[in-house]
Structures are given as structure tokens and as C-alpha cells.
Amino acid sequence: EVQLLESGGGLVQPGGSLRLSCAASGSTYRSSAMSWVRQGPGRGLEWVSTISESGVITNYADLVKGRFTFSRDNSKNTLYLQVNSLRVEDTAVYYCAKGQYYFDLWGRGTLVIVSS
Amino acid sequence: EIVLTQSPGTLSLSPGETATLSCRASQSVTNNYLAWYQQKPGQAPRLLIYGASGRATGIPDRFRGSGSGTDFTLTISRLEPEDFAVYYCQQYDSSRTFGQGTKVEI
């Protein structure tokens, strides 16, 4: 069974950047599309991005398009979310989740706080 | 964007009772592409239902999803103490959006 562990969150100023990571374990990881979903105060759950099994295809929510980049390194069983030009409204717990459309396994999340 | 509206906001019930949660979509969700999640404080969401009525692995049959089009329901029979949590619906027909949640409390 796949297990997911996020890291890389923290406090960052508006306009700053972070790289979030998600370490995956389990035999089905490499055959699974993966996603990031965030949960911010006052915004509820919000889908951010999805990446295909190979990493060739990515999709982004309009709110993050052009600022966030989702990638994966299947040799390291790790997913990355590069988040640039951060805004206060990007403050949230960022969850790594297994699945392309609905999400059948979630990590524990990493907290990103954007504040001056 | 498909907006999902969940009701009620909070449901106060006792163990053993039945919870009925509603999720209404702003436009039809084709192919019943709707999921339900449970979230407890400090934890990530857990998938309960996909395809409007399919139970995820390990989910007891006390949880039942139903509905189609714009109106969907999650029914939790014989509430157990561990069922008191926040429940979210999510559509994956057009991009992916979540409802705002229903809290089931004692």
C-alpha cells in the first residue's frame, strides 16, 4: 500500500518561493497519477494540481497556474511542488494525494504560511 | 466551475442515529462523478465514496452514497462514536471542486 509523507512547508513572505516534497512508499506509486490538494483557512479544500503516472502530463487550478510547478522523480519515489510568487491566500496545509480525479490516499500534509 | 453546496452546516445527533447529508451541485454532475470524504480534527481527509455510490476500500456498509444529476446524499446509519467528523463532497466531472463541509457532532 502506498504511504505519503509531505515536507518543505514553512513561513515565507509574499512573493517568496518554496519547494514542497512528497515521499511515496509502496508498489503502486509508480502506476498512479498523483495530486496536491490544499486546505486553507476560509477556503476549505481546494484541488491544486495533478500529474500523470509518467510525469509528462500536468494540470493546474487556475489560481496557481503559472506560479506552481508539479513534477515527480519516480526513481526516487518523490513528488515535488515548486510554489513561486506566493500570495497570502496561498496559506494552507498542502496535502499530497493519490489519484487523478478523486483521492483515495492522503498524506498528513505540510503547512505553508505566507505572511510578512 | 461547478459549485457544491452542502447542507446542513452542522448536524447534531447521537450514537445509533442516522445522519443524512446533502450535496447540491450548481450544474449537473455527469456520470455521477462525485466523491465523499471524512475528516477528523488534525487528520487528512479519508475517501468514503466515489462514483456517487461506490464504497472505498475498508469503508463499512453503514456509509451509503446516493443521488444523481445535481442532488447527492451521504447517509450514515447507526452512527458510531468515530463517525463524528466533518464530511466533504467533491465533484470530478469538470475539474475538481469540493463542498464546504458538513460537521456531524454529538
Short mmCIF file of C-alpha atoms in Angstrom, two decimals:
data_model
loop_
_atom_site.label_atom_id
_atom_site.label_comp_id
_atom_site.label_asym_id
_atom_site.label_seq_id
_atom_site.Cartn_x
_atom_site.Cartn_y
_atom_site.Cartn_z
CA GLU A 1 0.00 0.00 0.00
CA VAL A 2 1.20 3.49 -0.82
CA GLN A 3 2.10 5.81 2.04
CA LEU A 4 2.73 9.52 1.55
CA LEU A 5 4.82 11.95 3.60
CA GLU A 6 4.96 15.63 2.78
CA SER A 7 7.68 18.09 3.77
CA GLY A 8 9.03 21.51 2.85
CA GLY A 9 6.39 23.79 4.26
CA GLY A 10 7.15 26.85 6.34
CA LEU A 11 6.76 30.57 6.78
CA VAL A 12 7.51 32.65 3.71
CA GLN A 13 6.97 36.27 2.75
CA PRO A 14 4.62 37.27 -0.05
CA GLY A 15 6.37 36.84 -3.37
CA GLY A 16 8.59 34.12 -1.99
CA SER A 17 9.07 30.51 -3.03
CA LEU A 18 9.14 27.04 -1.53
CA ARG A 19 9.60 23.53 -2.80
CA LEU A 20 7.24 21.02 -1.26
CA SER A 21 8.10 17.34 -1.40
CA CYS A 22 6.06 14.19 -1.05
CA ALA A 23 7.87 10.92 -0.40
CA ALA A 24 5.87 7.93 -1.50
CA SER A 25 6.34 4.33 -0.50
CA GLY A 26 4.55 1.29 -1.82
CA SER A 27 4.44 -0.70 -5.00
CA THR A 28 1.53 1.10 -6.67
CA TYR A 29 3.01 4.59 -6.53
CA ARG A 30 4.65 4.48 -9.94
CA SER A 31 1.41 3.38 -11.59
CA SER A 32 -0.62 6.15 -10.01
CA ALA A 33 -1.46 9.67 -11.01
CA MET A 34 -0.87 11.96 -8.04
CA SER A 35 -2.28 15.26 -6.91
CA TRP A 36 -1.86 18.14 -4.49
CA VAL A 37 -4.89 19.40 -2.57
CA ARG A 38 -4.73 22.27 -0.13
CA GLN A 39 -6.85 23.33 2.80
CA GLY A 40 -6.65 26.93 3.80
CA PRO A 41 -8.45 28.98 6.41
CA GLY A 42 -11.71 30.18 4.99
CA ARG A 43 -11.17 28.44 1.66
CA GLY A 44 -11.88 24.82 2.54
CA LEU A 45 -10.46 22.03 0.42
CA GLU A 46 -9.08 23.09 -2.94
CA TRP A 47 -7.57 20.98 -5.70
CA VAL A 48 -4.22 22.41 -6.79
CA SER A 49 -2.61 20.15 -9.36
CA THR A 50 -2.41 16.64 -10.81
CA ILE A 51 0.42 14.80 -12.51
CA SER A 52 0.25 11.69 -14.66
CA GLU A 53 1.97 8.42 -13.82
CA SER A 54 4.93 9.23 -16.06
CA GLY A 55 5.06 12.90 -15.14
CA VAL A 56 4.51 14.02 -18.73
CA ILE A 57 1.05 15.49 -18.19
CA THR A 58 0.23 18.06 -15.53
CA ASN A 59 -2.92 20.03 -14.78
CA TYR A 60 -3.29 23.06 -12.55
CA ALA A 61 -6.07 25.02 -10.93
CA ASP A 62 -6.46 28.46 -12.47
CA LEU A 63 -5.49 30.10 -9.16
CA VAL A 64 -1.99 28.61 -9.27
CA LYS A 65 -1.35 28.24 -13.00
CA GLY A 66 1.94 29.87 -13.97
CA ARG A 67 3.13 30.02 -10.37
CA PHE A 68 3.22 26.39 -9.27
CA THR A 69 5.04 23.50 -10.97
CA PHE A 70 4.32 19.86 -10.20
CA SER A 71 6.94 17.23 -11.02
CA ARG A 72 7.86 13.71 -9.99
CA ASP A 73 11.01 11.61 -9.84
CA ASN A 74 9.90 8.01 -9.99
CA SER A 75 13.45 6.78 -9.42
CA LYS A 76 13.30 8.46 -6.00
CA ASN A 77 9.61 7.84 -5.38
CA THR A 78 9.23 11.56 -4.73
CA LEU A 79 6.88 14.26 -5.92
CA TYR A 80 7.68 17.95 -5.91
CA LEU A 81 5.56 21.08 -5.93
CA GLN A 82 7.54 24.21 -6.68
CA VAL A 83 5.49 27.14 -5.44
CA ASN A 84 6.57 30.59 -6.60
CA SER A 85 5.19 34.13 -6.31
CA LEU A 86 3.37 33.13 -3.16
CA ARG A 87 0.37 35.14 -2.02
CA VAL A 88 -1.23 35.46 1.40
CA GLU A 89 -4.18 33.47 0.08
CA ASP A 90 -1.87 30.51 -0.66
CA THR A 91 -1.61 29.94 3.09
CA ALA A 92 -2.83 26.38 3.66
CA VAL A 93 -1.99 22.84 4.58
CA TYR A 94 -0.82 21.19 1.38
CA TYR A 95 -1.72 17.53 1.03
CA CYS A 96 -0.19 15.07 -1.37
CA ALA A 97 -2.88 12.64 -2.53
CA LYS A 98 -3.09 9.57 -4.71
CA GLY A 99 -5.44 9.83 -7.62
CA GLN A 100 -6.28 11.88 -10.67
CA TYR A 101 -9.97 12.60 -10.19
CA TYR A 102 -10.82 11.53 -6.66
CA PHE A 103 -8.23 10.92 -3.99
CA ASP A 104 -8.06 7.56 -2.25
CA LEU A 105 -4.98 8.13 -0.11
CA TRP A 106 -3.69 11.29 1.53
CA GLY A 107 -0.53 12.28 3.33
CA ARG A 108 -0.61 14.18 6.60
CA GLY A 109 0.12 17.50 4.92
CA THR A 110 2.68 20.27 5.20
CA LEU A 111 1.78 23.77 6.36
CA VAL A 112 2.63 26.80 4.23
CA ILE A 113 2.15 30.22 5.79
CA VAL A 114 2.56 33.27 3.59
CA SER A 115 2.91 36.38 5.71
CA SER A 116 5.03 39.46 6.02
CA GLU B 1 -16.86 25.86 -12.29
CA ILE B 2 -19.27 23.50 -10.56
CA VAL B 3 -20.10 24.85 -7.09
CA LEU B 4 -21.09 22.29 -4.48
CA THR B 5 -23.30 23.39 -1.61
CA GLN B 6 -23.55 21.09 1.39
CA SER B 7 -26.32 21.13 3.96
CA PRO B 8 -26.80 21.34 6.79
CA GLY B 9 -23.68 23.08 8.02
CA THR B 10 -23.84 21.19 11.29
CA LEU B 11 -25.80 18.08 12.23
CA SER B 12 -26.24 17.29 15.91
CA LEU B 13 -27.02 13.62 16.51
CA SER B 14 -26.48 10.81 18.99
CA PRO B 15 -24.71 7.48 18.52
CA GLY B 16 -27.04 4.96 16.93
CA GLU B 17 -28.95 7.56 14.94
CA THR B 18 -28.88 8.07 11.18
CA ALA B 19 -27.17 11.06 9.54
CA THR B 20 -28.38 12.36 6.20
CA LEU B 21 -26.02 14.80 4.47
CA SER B 22 -26.85 16.68 1.30
CA CYS B 23 -24.61 17.93 -1.51
CA ARG B 24 -26.16 20.04 -4.26
CA ALA B 25 -24.30 20.96 -7.43
CA SER B 26 -24.72 24.20 -9.37
CA GLN B 27 -24.96 22.17 -12.58
CA SER B 28 -25.40 18.53 -13.39
CA VAL B 29 -22.54 16.23 -12.44
CA THR B 30 -22.42 13.80 -15.32
CA ASN B 31 -21.56 10.12 -14.90
CA ASN B 32 -22.10 10.56 -11.14
CA TYR B 33 -18.53 11.75 -10.78
CA LEU B 34 -18.96 12.61 -7.11
CA ALA B 35 -16.97 11.54 -4.05
CA TRP B 36 -17.40 11.89 -0.30
CA TYR B 37 -14.66 12.26 2.33
CA GLN B 38 -14.50 12.18 6.09
CA GLN B 39 -12.09 14.42 8.00
CA LYS B 40 -11.34 14.31 11.71
CA PRO B 41 -9.51 17.10 13.57
CA GLY B 42 -5.80 17.16 12.79
CA GLN B 43 -6.12 14.46 10.15
CA ALA B 44 -6.19 14.35 6.39
CA PRO B 45 -9.46 13.60 4.62
CA ARG B 46 -10.32 9.94 4.03
CA LEU B 47 -12.15 8.76 0.94
CA LEU B 48 -15.50 7.15 1.71
CA ILE B 49 -17.47 7.09 -1.53
CA TYR B 50 -16.62 7.51 -5.23
CA GLY B 51 -18.84 7.45 -8.28
CA ALA B 52 -21.67 8.71 -6.04
CA SER B 53 -22.33 5.27 -4.54
CA GLY B 54 -19.20 3.13 -4.61
CA ARG B 55 -17.65 2.48 -1.23
CA ALA B 56 -13.90 2.87 -0.95
CA THR B 57 -11.77 0.03 0.37
CA GLY B 58 -12.39 -0.68 4.02
CA ILE B 59 -15.40 1.58 4.39
CA PRO B 60 -18.22 -0.08 6.34
CA ASP B 61 -21.61 -0.53 4.74
CA ARG B 62 -23.09 1.92 7.26
CA PHE B 63 -21.93 4.58 4.80
CA ARG B 64 -24.13 4.83 1.73
CA GLY B 65 -23.92 7.31 -1.11
CA SER B 66 -26.78 8.03 -3.47
CA GLY B 67 -28.10 10.57 -5.94
CA SER B 68 -27.50 11.81 -9.45
CA GLY B 69 -27.54 14.96 -11.54
CA THR B 70 -27.39 17.85 -9.10
CA ASP B 71 -28.51 16.22 -5.86
CA PHE B 72 -26.42 13.76 -3.89
CA THR B 73 -26.76 12.30 -0.40
CA LEU B 74 -24.47 10.59 2.07
CA THR B 75 -26.33 8.50 4.61
CA ILE B 76 -24.59 7.20 7.71
CA SER B 77 -26.62 4.58 9.54
CA ARG B 78 -26.20 3.58 13.17
CA LEU B 79 -23.73 6.34 13.99
CA GLU B 80 -20.65 5.16 15.84
CA PRO B 81 -18.59 7.48 18.09
CA GLU B 82 -15.80 7.51 15.47
CA ASP B 83 -18.20 8.82 12.81
CA PHE B 84 -18.42 12.27 14.37
CA ALA B 85 -16.37 14.35 11.97
CA VAL B 86 -16.60 16.75 9.04
CA TYR B 87 -17.77 15.38 5.71
CA TYR B 88 -16.99 16.85 2.29
CA CYS B 89 -18.35 16.11 -1.15
CA GLN B 90 -16.21 16.58 -4.25
CA GLN B 91 -17.05 16.51 -7.94
CA TYR B 92 -14.63 15.42 -10.63
CA ASP B 93 -16.81 15.91 -13.68
CA SER B 94 -15.45 19.36 -14.50
CA SER B 95 -12.04 19.92 -12.95
CA ARG B 96 -12.35 19.11 -9.25
CA THR B 97 -14.18 21.12 -6.62
CA PHE B 98 -15.20 20.46 -3.04
CA GLY B 99 -18.18 21.43 -0.97
CA GLN B 100 -17.70 23.49 2.18
CA GLY B 101 -18.37 20.56 4.52
CA THR B 102 -20.96 19.31 6.99
CA LYS B 103 -19.96 18.77 10.60
CA VAL B 104 -21.60 15.81 12.31
CA GLU B 105 -21.40 16.39 16.05
CA ILE B 106 -22.71 14.73 19.14
#
